Every structure is written in structure tokens, then in C-alpha cells.
Coordinates of C-alpha atoms and ligand atoms in Angstrom, one line a residue:
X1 CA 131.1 134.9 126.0
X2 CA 131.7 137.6 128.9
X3 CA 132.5 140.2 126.1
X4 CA 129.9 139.3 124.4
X5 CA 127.6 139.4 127.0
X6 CA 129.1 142.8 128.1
X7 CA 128.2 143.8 124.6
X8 CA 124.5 143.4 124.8
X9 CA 124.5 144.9 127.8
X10 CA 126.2 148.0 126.5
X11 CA 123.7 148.3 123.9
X12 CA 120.4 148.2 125.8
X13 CA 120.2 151.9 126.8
X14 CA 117.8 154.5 126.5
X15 CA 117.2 154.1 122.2
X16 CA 117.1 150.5 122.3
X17 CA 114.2 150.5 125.6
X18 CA 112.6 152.9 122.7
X19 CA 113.1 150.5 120.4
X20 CA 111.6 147.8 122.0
X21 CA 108.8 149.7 123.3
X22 CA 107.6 150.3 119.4
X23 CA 107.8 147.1 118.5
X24 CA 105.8 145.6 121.6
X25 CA 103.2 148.3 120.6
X26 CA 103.0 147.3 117.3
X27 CA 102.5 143.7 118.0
X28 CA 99.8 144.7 120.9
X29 CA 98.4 147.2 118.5
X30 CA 98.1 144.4 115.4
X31 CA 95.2 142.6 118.4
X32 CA 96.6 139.1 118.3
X33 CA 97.5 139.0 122.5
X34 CA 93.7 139.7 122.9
X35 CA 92.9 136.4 121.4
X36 CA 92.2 133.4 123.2
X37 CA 94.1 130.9 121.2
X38 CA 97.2 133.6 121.5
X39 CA 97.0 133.7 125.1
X40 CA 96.3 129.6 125.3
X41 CA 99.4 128.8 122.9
X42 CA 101.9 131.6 125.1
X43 CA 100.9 129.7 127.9
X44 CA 101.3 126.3 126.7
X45 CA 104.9 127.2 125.4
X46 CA 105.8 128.0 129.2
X47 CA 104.6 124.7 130.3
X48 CA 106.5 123.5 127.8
X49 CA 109.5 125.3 128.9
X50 CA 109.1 124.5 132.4
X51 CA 109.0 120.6 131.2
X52 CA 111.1 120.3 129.2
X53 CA 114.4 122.4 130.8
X54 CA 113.5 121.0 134.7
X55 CA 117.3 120.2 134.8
X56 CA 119.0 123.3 133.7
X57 CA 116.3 125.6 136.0
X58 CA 117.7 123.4 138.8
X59 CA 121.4 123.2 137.9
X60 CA 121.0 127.9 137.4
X61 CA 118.6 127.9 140.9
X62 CA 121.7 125.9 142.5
X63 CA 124.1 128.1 140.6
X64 CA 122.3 131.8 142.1
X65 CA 121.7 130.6 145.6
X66 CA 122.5 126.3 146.2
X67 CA 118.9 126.3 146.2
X68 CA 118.5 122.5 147.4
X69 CA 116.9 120.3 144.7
X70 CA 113.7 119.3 146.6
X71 CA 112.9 122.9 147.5
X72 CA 113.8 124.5 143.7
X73 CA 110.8 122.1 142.7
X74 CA 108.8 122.6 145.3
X75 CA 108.9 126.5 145.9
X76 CA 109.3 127.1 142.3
X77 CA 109.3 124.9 139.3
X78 CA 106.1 123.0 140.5
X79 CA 104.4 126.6 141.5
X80 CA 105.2 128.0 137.6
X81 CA 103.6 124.9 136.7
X82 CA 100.5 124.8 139.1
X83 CA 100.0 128.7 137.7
X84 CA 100.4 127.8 134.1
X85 CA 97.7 125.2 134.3
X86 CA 95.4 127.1 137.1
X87 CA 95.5 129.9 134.2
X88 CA 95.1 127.5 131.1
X89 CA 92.0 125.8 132.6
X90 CA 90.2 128.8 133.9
X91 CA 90.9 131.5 131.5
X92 CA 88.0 131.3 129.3
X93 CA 86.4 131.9 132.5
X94 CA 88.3 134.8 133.5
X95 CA 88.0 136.0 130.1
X96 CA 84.1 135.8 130.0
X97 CA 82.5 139.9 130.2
X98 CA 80.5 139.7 133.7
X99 CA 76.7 140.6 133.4
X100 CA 75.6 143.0 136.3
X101 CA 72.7 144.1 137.3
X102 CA 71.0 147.3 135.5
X103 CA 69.8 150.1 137.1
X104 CA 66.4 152.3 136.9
X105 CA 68.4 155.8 135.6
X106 CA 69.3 153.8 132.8
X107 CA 66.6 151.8 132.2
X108 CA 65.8 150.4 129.8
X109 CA 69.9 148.7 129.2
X110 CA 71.8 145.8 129.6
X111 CA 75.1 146.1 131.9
X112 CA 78.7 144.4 132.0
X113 CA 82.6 144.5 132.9
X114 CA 84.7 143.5 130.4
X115 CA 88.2 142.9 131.3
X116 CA 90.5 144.3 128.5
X117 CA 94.5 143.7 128.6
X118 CA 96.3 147.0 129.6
X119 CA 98.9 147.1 126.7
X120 CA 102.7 146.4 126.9
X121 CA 103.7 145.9 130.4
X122 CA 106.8 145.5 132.6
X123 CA 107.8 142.7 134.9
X124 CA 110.6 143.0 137.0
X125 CA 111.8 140.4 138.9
X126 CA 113.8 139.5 142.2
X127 CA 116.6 137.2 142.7
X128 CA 115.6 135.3 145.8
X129 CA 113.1 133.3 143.8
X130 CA 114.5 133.7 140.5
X131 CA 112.7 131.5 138.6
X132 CA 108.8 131.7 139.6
X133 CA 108.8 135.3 140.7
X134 CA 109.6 136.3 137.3
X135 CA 107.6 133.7 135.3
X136 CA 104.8 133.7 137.2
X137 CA 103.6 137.6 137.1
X138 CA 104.3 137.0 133.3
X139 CA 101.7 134.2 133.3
X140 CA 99.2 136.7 134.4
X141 CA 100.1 139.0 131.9
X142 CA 99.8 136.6 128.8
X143 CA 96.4 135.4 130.3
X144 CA 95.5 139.0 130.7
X145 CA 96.2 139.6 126.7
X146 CA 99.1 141.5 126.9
X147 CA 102.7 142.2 125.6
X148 CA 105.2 141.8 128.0
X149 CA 109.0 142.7 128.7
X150 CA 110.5 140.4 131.7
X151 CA 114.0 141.9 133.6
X152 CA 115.5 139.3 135.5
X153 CA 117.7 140.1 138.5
X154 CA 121.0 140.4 138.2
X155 CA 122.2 139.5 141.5
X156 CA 120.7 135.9 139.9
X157 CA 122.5 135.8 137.0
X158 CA 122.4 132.0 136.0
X159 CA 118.5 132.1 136.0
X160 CA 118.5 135.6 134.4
X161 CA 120.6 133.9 131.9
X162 CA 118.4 130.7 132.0
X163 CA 115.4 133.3 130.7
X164 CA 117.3 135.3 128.0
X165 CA 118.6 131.8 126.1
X166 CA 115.4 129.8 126.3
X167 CA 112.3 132.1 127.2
X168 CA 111.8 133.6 124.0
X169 CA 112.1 130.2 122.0
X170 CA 108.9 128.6 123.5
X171 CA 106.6 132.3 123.3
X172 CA 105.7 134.9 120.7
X173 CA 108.9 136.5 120.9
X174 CA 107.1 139.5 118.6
X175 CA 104.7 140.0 122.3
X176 CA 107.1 138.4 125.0
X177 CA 111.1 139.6 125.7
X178 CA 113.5 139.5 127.9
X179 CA 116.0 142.0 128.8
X180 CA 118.8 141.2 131.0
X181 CA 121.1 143.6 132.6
X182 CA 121.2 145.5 136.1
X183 CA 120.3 149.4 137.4
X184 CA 121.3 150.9 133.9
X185 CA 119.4 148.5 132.1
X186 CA 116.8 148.6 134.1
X187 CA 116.7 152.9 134.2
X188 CA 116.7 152.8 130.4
X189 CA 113.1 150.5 130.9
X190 CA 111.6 152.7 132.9
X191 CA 112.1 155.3 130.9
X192 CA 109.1 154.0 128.4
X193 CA 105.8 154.4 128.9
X194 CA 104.5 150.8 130.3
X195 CA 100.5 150.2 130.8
X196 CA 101.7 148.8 133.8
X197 CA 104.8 148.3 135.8
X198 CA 104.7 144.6 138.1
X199 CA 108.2 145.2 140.9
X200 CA 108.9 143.0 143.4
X201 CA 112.0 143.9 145.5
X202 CA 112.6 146.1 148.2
X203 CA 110.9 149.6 149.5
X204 CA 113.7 151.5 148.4
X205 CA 113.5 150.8 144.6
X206 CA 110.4 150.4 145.0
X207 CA 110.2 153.7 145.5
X208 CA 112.3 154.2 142.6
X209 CA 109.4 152.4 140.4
X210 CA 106.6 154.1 141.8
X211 CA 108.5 157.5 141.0
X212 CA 109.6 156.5 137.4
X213 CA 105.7 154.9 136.7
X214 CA 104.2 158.1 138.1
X215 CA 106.2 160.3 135.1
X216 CA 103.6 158.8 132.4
X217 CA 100.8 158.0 135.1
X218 CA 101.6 154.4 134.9
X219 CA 99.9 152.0 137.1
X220 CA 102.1 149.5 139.4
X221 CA 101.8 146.8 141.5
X222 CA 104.4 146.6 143.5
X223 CA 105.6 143.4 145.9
X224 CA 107.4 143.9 148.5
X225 CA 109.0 142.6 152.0
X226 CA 109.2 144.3 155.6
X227 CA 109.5 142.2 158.7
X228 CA 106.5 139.5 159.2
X229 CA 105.7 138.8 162.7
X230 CA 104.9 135.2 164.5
X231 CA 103.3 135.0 167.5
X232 CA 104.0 132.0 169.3
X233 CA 100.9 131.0 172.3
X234 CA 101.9 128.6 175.1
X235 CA 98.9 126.3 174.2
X236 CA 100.1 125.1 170.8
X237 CA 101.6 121.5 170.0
X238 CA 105.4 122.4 170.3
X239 CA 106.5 119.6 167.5
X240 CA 104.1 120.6 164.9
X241 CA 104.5 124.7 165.7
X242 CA 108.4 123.7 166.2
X243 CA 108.8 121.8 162.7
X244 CA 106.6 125.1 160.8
X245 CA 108.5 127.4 162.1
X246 CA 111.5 126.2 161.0
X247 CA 110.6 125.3 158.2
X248 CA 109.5 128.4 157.3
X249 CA 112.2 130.5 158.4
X250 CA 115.3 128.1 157.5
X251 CA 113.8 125.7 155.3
X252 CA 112.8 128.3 152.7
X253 CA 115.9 129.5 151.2
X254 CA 117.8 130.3 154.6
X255 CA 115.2 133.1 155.1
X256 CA 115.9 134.8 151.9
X257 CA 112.3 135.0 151.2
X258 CA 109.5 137.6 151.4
X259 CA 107.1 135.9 153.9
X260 CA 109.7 134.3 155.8
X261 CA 108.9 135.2 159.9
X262 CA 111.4 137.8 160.7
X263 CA 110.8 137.5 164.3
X264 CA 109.0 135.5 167.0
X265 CA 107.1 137.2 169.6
X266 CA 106.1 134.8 172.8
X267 CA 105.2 135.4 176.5
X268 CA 108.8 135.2 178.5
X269 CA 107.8 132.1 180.2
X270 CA 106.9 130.3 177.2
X271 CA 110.3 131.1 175.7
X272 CA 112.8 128.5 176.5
X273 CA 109.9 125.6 175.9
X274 CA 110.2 127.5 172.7
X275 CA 113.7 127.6 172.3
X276 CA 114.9 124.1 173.2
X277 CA 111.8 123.1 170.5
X278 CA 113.4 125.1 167.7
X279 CA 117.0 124.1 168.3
X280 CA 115.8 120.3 168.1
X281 CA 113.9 120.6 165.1
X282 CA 117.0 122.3 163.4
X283 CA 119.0 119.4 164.7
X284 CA 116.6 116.9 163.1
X285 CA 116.2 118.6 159.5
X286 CA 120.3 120.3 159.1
X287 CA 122.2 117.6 161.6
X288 CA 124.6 118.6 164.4
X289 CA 126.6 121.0 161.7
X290 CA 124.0 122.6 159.5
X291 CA 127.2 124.0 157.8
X292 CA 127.3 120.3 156.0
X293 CA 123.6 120.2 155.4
X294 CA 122.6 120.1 151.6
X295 CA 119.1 120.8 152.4
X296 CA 119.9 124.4 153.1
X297 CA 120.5 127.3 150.7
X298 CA 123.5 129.7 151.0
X299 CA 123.3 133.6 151.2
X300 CA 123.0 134.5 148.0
X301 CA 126.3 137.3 148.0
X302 CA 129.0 138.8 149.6
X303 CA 127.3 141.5 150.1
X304 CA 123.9 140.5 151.4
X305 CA 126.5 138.0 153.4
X306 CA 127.9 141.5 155.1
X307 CA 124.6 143.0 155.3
X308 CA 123.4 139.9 157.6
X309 CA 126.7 139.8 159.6
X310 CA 126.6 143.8 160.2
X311 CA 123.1 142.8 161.7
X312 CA 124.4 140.3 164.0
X313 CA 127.6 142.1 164.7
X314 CA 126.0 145.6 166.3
X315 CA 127.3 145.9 169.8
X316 CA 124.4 145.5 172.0
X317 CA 123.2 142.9 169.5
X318 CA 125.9 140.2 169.5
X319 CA 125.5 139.6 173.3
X320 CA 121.5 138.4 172.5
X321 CA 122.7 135.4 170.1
X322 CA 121.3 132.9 172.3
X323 CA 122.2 129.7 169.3
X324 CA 123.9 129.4 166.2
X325 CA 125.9 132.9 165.0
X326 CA 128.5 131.1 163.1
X327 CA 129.6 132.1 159.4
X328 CA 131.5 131.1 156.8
X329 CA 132.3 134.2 154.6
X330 CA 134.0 131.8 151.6
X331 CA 130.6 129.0 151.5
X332 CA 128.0 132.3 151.8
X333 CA 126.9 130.3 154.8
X334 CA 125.1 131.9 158.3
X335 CA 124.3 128.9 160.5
X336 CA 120.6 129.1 161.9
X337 CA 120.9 132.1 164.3
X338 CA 118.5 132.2 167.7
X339 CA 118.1 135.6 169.5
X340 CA 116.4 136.5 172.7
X341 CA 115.4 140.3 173.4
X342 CA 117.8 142.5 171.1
X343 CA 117.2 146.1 171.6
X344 CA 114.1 147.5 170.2
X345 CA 116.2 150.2 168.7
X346 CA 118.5 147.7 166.8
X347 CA 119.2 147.2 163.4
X348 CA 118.1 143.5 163.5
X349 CA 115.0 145.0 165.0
X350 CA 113.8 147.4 162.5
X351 CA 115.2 146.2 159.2
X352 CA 113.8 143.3 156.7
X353 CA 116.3 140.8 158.0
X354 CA 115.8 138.3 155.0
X355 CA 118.3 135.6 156.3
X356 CA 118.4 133.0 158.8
X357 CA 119.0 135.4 162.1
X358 CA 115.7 134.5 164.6
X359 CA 114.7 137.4 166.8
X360 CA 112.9 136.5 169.3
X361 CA 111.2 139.5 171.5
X362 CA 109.4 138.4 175.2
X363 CA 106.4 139.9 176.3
X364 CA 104.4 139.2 179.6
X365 CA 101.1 138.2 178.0
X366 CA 100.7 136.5 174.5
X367 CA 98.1 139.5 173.5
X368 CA 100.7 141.9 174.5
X369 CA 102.0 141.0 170.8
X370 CA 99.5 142.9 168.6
X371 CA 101.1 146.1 170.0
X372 CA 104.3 144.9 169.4
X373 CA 103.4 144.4 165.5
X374 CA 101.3 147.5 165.3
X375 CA 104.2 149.6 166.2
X376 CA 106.0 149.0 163.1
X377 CA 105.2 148.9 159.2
X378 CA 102.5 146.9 157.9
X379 CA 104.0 143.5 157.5
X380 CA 104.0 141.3 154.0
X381 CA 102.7 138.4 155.9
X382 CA 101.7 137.9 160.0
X383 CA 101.7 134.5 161.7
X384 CA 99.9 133.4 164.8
X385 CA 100.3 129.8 166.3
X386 CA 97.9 129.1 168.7
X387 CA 94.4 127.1 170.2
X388 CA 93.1 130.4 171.1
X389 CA 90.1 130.8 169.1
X390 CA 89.3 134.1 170.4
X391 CA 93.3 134.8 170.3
X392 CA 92.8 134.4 166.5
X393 CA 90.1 136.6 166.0
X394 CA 91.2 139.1 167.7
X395 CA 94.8 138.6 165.6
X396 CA 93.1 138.8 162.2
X397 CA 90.6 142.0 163.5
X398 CA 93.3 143.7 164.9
X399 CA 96.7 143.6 162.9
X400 CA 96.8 144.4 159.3
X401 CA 99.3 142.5 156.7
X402 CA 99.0 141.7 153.3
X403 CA 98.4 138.3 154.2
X404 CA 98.0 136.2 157.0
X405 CA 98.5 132.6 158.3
X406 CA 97.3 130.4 161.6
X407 CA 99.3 127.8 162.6
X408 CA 101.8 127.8 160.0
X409 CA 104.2 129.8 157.7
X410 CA 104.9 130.6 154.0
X411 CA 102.3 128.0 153.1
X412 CA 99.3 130.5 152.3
X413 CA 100.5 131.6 149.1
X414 CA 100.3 128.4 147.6
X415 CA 96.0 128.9 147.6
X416 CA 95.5 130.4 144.2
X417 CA 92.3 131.3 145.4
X418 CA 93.6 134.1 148.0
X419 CA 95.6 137.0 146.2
X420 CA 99.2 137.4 147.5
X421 CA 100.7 141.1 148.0
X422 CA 101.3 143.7 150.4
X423 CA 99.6 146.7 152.2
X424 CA 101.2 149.9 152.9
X425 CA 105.1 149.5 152.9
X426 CA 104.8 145.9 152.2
X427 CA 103.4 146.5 149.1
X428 CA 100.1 147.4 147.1
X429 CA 98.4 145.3 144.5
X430 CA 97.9 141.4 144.4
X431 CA 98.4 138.3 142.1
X432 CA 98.1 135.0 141.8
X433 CA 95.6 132.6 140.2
X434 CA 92.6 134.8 138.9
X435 CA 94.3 138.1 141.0
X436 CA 96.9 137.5 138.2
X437 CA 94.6 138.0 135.5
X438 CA 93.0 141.4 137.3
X439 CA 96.5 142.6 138.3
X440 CA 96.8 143.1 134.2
X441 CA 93.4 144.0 132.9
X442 CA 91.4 146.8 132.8
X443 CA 87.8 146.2 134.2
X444 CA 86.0 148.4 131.4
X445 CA 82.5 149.1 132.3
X446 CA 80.1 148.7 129.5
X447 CA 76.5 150.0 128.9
X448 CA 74.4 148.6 126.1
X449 CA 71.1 151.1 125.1
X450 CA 68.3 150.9 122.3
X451 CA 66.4 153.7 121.3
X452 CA 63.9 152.9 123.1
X453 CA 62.6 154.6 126.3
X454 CA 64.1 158.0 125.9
X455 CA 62.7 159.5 129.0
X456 CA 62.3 163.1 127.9
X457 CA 63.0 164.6 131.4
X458 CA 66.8 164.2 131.1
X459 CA 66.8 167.2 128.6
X460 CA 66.5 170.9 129.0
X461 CA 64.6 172.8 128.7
X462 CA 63.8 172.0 132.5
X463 CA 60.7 172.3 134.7
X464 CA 60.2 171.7 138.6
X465 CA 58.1 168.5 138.0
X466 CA 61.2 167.3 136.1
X467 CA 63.8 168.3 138.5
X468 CA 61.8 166.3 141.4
X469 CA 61.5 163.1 139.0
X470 CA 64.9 163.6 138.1
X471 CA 65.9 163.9 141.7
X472 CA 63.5 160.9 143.0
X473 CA 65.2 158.5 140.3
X474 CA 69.0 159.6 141.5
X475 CA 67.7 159.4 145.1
X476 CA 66.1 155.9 144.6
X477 CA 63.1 157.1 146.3
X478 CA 60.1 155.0 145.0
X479 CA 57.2 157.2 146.7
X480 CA 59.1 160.3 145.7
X481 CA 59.2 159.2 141.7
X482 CA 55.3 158.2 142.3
X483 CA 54.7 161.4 143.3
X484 CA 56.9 163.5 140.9
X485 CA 54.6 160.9 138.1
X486 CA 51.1 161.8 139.4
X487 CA 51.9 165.4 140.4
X488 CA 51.8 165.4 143.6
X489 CA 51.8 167.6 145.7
X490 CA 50.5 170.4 143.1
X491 CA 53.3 173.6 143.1
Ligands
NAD501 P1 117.0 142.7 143.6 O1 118.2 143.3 144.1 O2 117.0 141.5 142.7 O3 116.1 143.8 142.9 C1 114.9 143.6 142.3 C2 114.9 144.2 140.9 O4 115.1 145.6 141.1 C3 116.0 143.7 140.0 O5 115.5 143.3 138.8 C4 116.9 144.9 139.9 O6 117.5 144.9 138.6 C5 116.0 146.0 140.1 N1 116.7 147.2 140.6 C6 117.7 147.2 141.6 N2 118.1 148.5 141.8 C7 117.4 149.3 141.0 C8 117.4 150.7 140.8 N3 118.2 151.5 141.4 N4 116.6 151.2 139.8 C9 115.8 150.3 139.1 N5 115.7 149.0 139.3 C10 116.5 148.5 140.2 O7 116.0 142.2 144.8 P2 115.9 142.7 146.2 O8 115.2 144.0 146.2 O9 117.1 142.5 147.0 O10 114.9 141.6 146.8 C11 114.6 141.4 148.1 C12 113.4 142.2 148.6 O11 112.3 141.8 147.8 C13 113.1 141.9 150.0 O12 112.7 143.1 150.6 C14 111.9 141.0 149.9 O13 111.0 141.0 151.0 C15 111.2 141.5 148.6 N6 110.5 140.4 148.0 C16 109.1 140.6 147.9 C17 108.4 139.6 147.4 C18 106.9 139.7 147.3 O14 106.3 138.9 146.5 N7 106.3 140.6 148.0 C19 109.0 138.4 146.8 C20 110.4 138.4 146.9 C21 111.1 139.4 147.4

């Protein structure tokens, strides 16, 4: 099976990504992904999919990363679903040219946008939420009409290996592939030239991506992490505030996840209320030894398991773990980890930390915070707990993130109705429900004429008293095409 495996993977290089490429095209170019009742039926066979094969998504999400049961239907079966159906009962909609209004340089016409798939397009996919992150941008791009090639991540393999068996049995597999494999594989993908390229990962091959795409000027959305700030008031009810927060950082896959908070900023009084909340909430959802818990996911590899411990282990670092810091290098476990005040200029400070290590910076006045958030990377996500109305305003006017959330975490990407991506190193480009759909069409502008009403000014040879109609219509000036009409005032 390994060999065999090793096989396939020796034969997707450069010739074979050509290969696949030509006959994606020639599917997409034969029109069948534009219609409706293609895009309805691709749909409904990853419904089907997601239906029928709950169990082995579960037993290859507990495989990758011991996702806990509840949360692997939660944070991503029951999502893949919800986006399935969100896209299956609006996508006539979506579909639908929309009429806008004409103008007078035109006149007379009728006006519209009419969203066209892109082509053949690329998904790749992370391993933190191996399932939904890679289903769910291909959702959009079947809605959107188009062919599609999905790479899963290899540091993921049982659900990468969950995609290749079974994907391509409930989809057109003529439109719809999967190629699995890891940085060759992938290199010899984006080779081709996609119609658009969908990454979610980290900066630094993100990077990669956006350097590969811009060799055939291919567009890209790309979705990516940083470190998402929470600001934590005084005035706020310390259970509910205590139980979101920690939910959100170690009840959602130990912190492996994009949105998680990466760090808490509070005033330095407030802190130890803060503190003793946090550690008792923990106590109440993982026990006395979280270690034993079965509602918390492991690190997902030895080496993201030395990554985080490197963190934690910097010399002015280690002296700031104010709870947890215990590890277990054989189980992939880090036990929740508290900090209070590491070094600006730390590590843990300035990289994604994307585990379950809690930062915690003090300032003395809660509004102190925005410049503490402002004087790093746009973040993927920023958080504010508090009752401060003006507080909040002043948090969503002043900080910019790709998305943001009041008293809670995580939760606002479950609103298909609010796009989910990044802004400036956290990312560019959105998706989700209808954003899905846009992030893989083309919105072509269309103009509809008669023959009627050919205004004779618009062609040479030209006169004055044309020029200043022609200029009055441009300039939307009604008294100035009045008086180009009537000739007024005589030159
Ligand atoms: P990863 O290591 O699985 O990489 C993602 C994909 O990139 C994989 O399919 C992999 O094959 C490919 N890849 C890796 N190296 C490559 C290279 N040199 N050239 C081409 N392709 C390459 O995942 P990761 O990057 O460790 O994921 C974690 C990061 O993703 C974090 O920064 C996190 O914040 C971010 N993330 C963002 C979102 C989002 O929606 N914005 C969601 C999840 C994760």
C-alpha cells in the first residue's frame, strides 16, 4: 500500500500537472460546469459524501490531529454540510445576471453583471481543519461553474487520503480531482496555468503562491493566519467572557486554528480576576489533568510540537509561564499554557503561535490596547470583550482585521452572511456562503444596444457644439447638455 502510494506520488510531476490541466480544460471547455443541473448534482454528491462517510471523516480527523468527536462535527462535518445546503438553496439566486441601472451616455440600453465561472481552478488546503477547509472552498467553486483540482495537506494525511479514495466517486470526476502529495506535488501544480488559485496556509507559502500565480497573471485568494488579538475590559461577565475564551483558544483544536486568540491584552489590575477565571474554566471543561482530557486535540506533529516548545522555551520567555507549561513529547500534548508579560521582542510575541500557549500582555488602561494591536500585522480576526459601547466603536473604527468579533471568539465565521478572510498579511480575498460563489466568478459587465438612438455627436468629424454636448453628457451636467442642445451661448 506504502509502495504503492509512493508510486503515485512519483508520478505526479510536472507532465502529469500538464496532463491534468488538458483534460480539466477540456471538460470546462465542453460547457457542462456552467449548467445549473451540473452544478446542483456536484453539490448534491458532496452531501451525499458528507452523509454517508460521517464515520470514516471522524475516525481520519481523529487519526491527523485526535480531533475530539463533538468538535470534528461541529467545526467541520456539520459546517461542509451547512455550506452544501446554503449553496444548493441559493444558487439559482446567486446565479441570476443582476440588472443595474443604465446610464444617459449610453442611452438608449439595458445594463447587467453576469457572473461567469473562471475556468479550472486550484484549491489548496491546510491540515488544521482538514476536512472543511478543503471541501468547503471547492463548494464555492462547483457553485461558481467551474473545474476544480483539490490538494490536500499532507501533514493531514488520513483526511488527504479520506479525499483521494472517496471524493471523486460522488462528483464529476471528468471536472473535480484530487491530487495528493506534498511541496513537489504541489510545485508541479503550480506550474499550470489556473484561472484562479484558493491557498490557505501560512505567509511564507503564501508567498510562494502569490509568486507562482503571478507567472501566468493568475488571480488568488489567499487565507491566511497572523496573531489575532483579545481585548479583555474589566466590566464584562467574567463566567461568560471566561467560558469564550477558552473555548476559543483551547476548545478549538488546542489553538491550531486560524482565528484562534493568540494573545489577551487587559489593564494590569484586571489581570489576575482574569487569570483565576481562565484557570477555572479550564478546570471545568479538561479536569484537574487536561493531559487525560478526550475533549482536547493533540499537536498535530513533532515538529509543530518543537516549534511550540521552542516558543515556550526562549530564555526570557520560560520565566513568564504563569500556568500550565507541561508537555508530553510521545502524546503531541502541550497542557493549556498561561503567560503574563513576555518580552515584546519574543518569539511568542511576534510569531502565529497556533497552539495552546496564552500570552497575556498588561496595559494601564483597557484603550491602551488598540496601540498595542496596531503595532503589528493586520490580524485574521480581532476580539474585544467588553460593556463599553463606546469601547466597541472605537475598537471596530480604529483596528483593522479581516474579521472581527464582540464578546466572543471563533464563532463569527459560522454567519454565511459575513465573508471570512484576511487583510494585508492575514490574507486577501473572502469566502463563504454567497462570498464563495464571487471568490470563483468573474463579474462580466454586459451592455445590451438597439440601433436605435445613434446620437451622431460621438463621431468625427467633430465641431465645438459637439465637444461641449459631448462634454456636458460625460460631466453629467444637465444645464450644460441644455445649453450645448439649444446653442447657447452662441461661439
Ligand atoms: P500546511 O503545512 O498544511 O500547508 C498548506 C498547504 O501548502 C499544503 O497543502 C501544503 O502542501 C502546501 N505547501 C506547503 N509548503 C509548500 C511549498 N513550499 N510550496 C507550495 N505549497 C506548499 O498548513 P500550514 O501553512 O501549516 O497551516 C497553518 C497556517 O494556515 C497558519 O498560519 C494558519 O493561521 C493558516 N490558516 C489560515 C486559515 C484561514 O482560513 N485564513 C485557515 C486555516 C489555517
Amino acid at each position: 500500500m506504502a509502495g504503492e502510494k509512493e508510486l503515485k506520488k512519483q508520478r505526479f510531476d510536472n507532465d502529469a500537472a500538464a496532463s491534468l490541466m488538458k483534460e480539466l480544460r477540456t471538460t470546462y471547455a465542453s460547457g457542462k460546469t456552467k449548467s445549473y443541473e451540473w452544478r446542483v448534482a456536484q453539490l448534491k454528491g458532496i452531501a451525499m459524501l458528507v452523509s454517508e462517510k460521517e464515520n470514516e471523516i471522524v475516525e481520519a480527523l481523529y487519526t491527523d490531529l485526535s480531533k475530539p468527536e463533538t468538535e470534528a462535527h461541529v467545526t467541520e462535518i456539520s459546517m461542509a454540510k451547512s455550506a452544501c445546503n446554503h449553496a444548493l438553496k441559493d444558487l439559482k439566486q446567486w446565479m441570476k445576471p443582476e440588472k443595474v441601472k443604465g446610464s444617459i451616455l449610453t442611452f438608449p440600453s439595458s445594463a447587467e453583471i453576469v457572473s461567469e465561472p473562471l475556468g479550472v481552478v486550484l484549491v489548496i488546503a491546510p491540515w488544521n481543519y482538514p476536512f472543511l477547509l478543503a471541501i468547503d472552498p471547492v463548494i464555492g467553486a462547483i457553485a461558481a461553474g467551474n473545474a476544480v483540482v483539490l490538494k490536500p495537506s499532507e501533514v493531514s494525511p488520513a483526511t488527504s487520503s479520506f479525499f483521494a479514495k472517496y471524493l471523486e466517486e460522488y462528483v464529476d470526476r471528468s471536472a473535480v480531482r484530487v491530487v495528493e502529495g506534498n511541496v513537489d506535488e504541489t510545485t508541479a501544480l503550480l506550474e499550470q496555468n489556473w484561472d484562479k488559485i484558493f491557498y490557505t496556509g501560512n505567509g511564507k507559502v503564501g508567498r510562494i503562491i502569490m509568486a507562482a500565480a503571478a507567472k501566468h497573471l493568475t488571480p488568488v485568494v489567499l487565507e491566511l493566519g497572523g496573531k489575532s488579538p483579545l481585548i479583555v475590559d474589566s466590566n464584562v461577565n467574567l463566567e461568560v467572557a471566561a467560558r469564550r475564551i477558552v473555548a476559543g483558544k483551547w476548545g478549538s483544536n488546542s489553538g491550531q486554528t486560524c482565528v484562534s486568540p493568540d494573545y489577551i491584552i487587559t489593564t494590569k489590575a484586571f489581570a489576575p480576576t482574569l487569570i483565576d477565571a481562565m484557570k477555572n474554566t479550564l478546570e471545568q471543561f479538561f479536569g484537574k489533568d487536561p493531559k487525560e482530557s478526550k475533549d482536547m486535540s493533540r499537536i498535530v506533529n513533532s515538529n509543530h510540537f518543537a516549534r511550540l516548545t521552542q516558543l515556550l522555551d526562549e530564555d526570557k520567555v520560560s520565566s513568564k509561564i504563569i500556568h500550565g507549561g507541561q508537555r508530553d513529547e510521545k502524546r503531541l500534548y502541550i497542557s493549556p499554557t498561561i503567560l503574563l508579560d513576555a518580552p515584546e521582542d519574543s518569539k511568542i510575541m511576534n510569531e502565529e503561535i497556533f497552539g495552546p500557549l496564552l500570552p497575556i500582555v498588561t496595559v494601564d488602561k483597557v484603550e491602551n490596547s488598540f496601540d498595542v494591536i496596531n503595532s503589528k500585522p493586520k490580524p485574521l480576526a480581532a476580539y474585544l470583550f467588553s460593556n463599553n459601547k463606546k469601547l466597541e466603536e472605537e475598537f471596530v473604527s480604529t483596528i483593522s482585521a479581516g474579521g472581527m468579533l464582540i464578546n466572543d471568539t471563533i464563532v463569527h465565521l459560522a454567519n454565511p452572511s459575513l465573508p471570512f478572510g484576511g487583510v494585508g498579511e492575514s490574507g486577501t480575498g473572502s469566502y463563504h456562503g454567497k462570498f464563495s460563489f464571487e471568490a470563483f466568478s468573474h463579474k462580466k459587465a454586459v451592455l445590451h444596444r438597439g440601433f436605435g438612438g445613434d446620437a451622431p455627436m460621438r463621431y468625427p468629424p467633430y465641431t465645438p457644439a459637439k465637444q461641449r454636448l459631448l462634454k456636458a453628457l460625460l460631466e453629467g451636467s444637465i444645464f450644460g447638455i441644455i445649453r450645448a442642445l439649444i446653442g447657447w451661448p452662441r461661439v
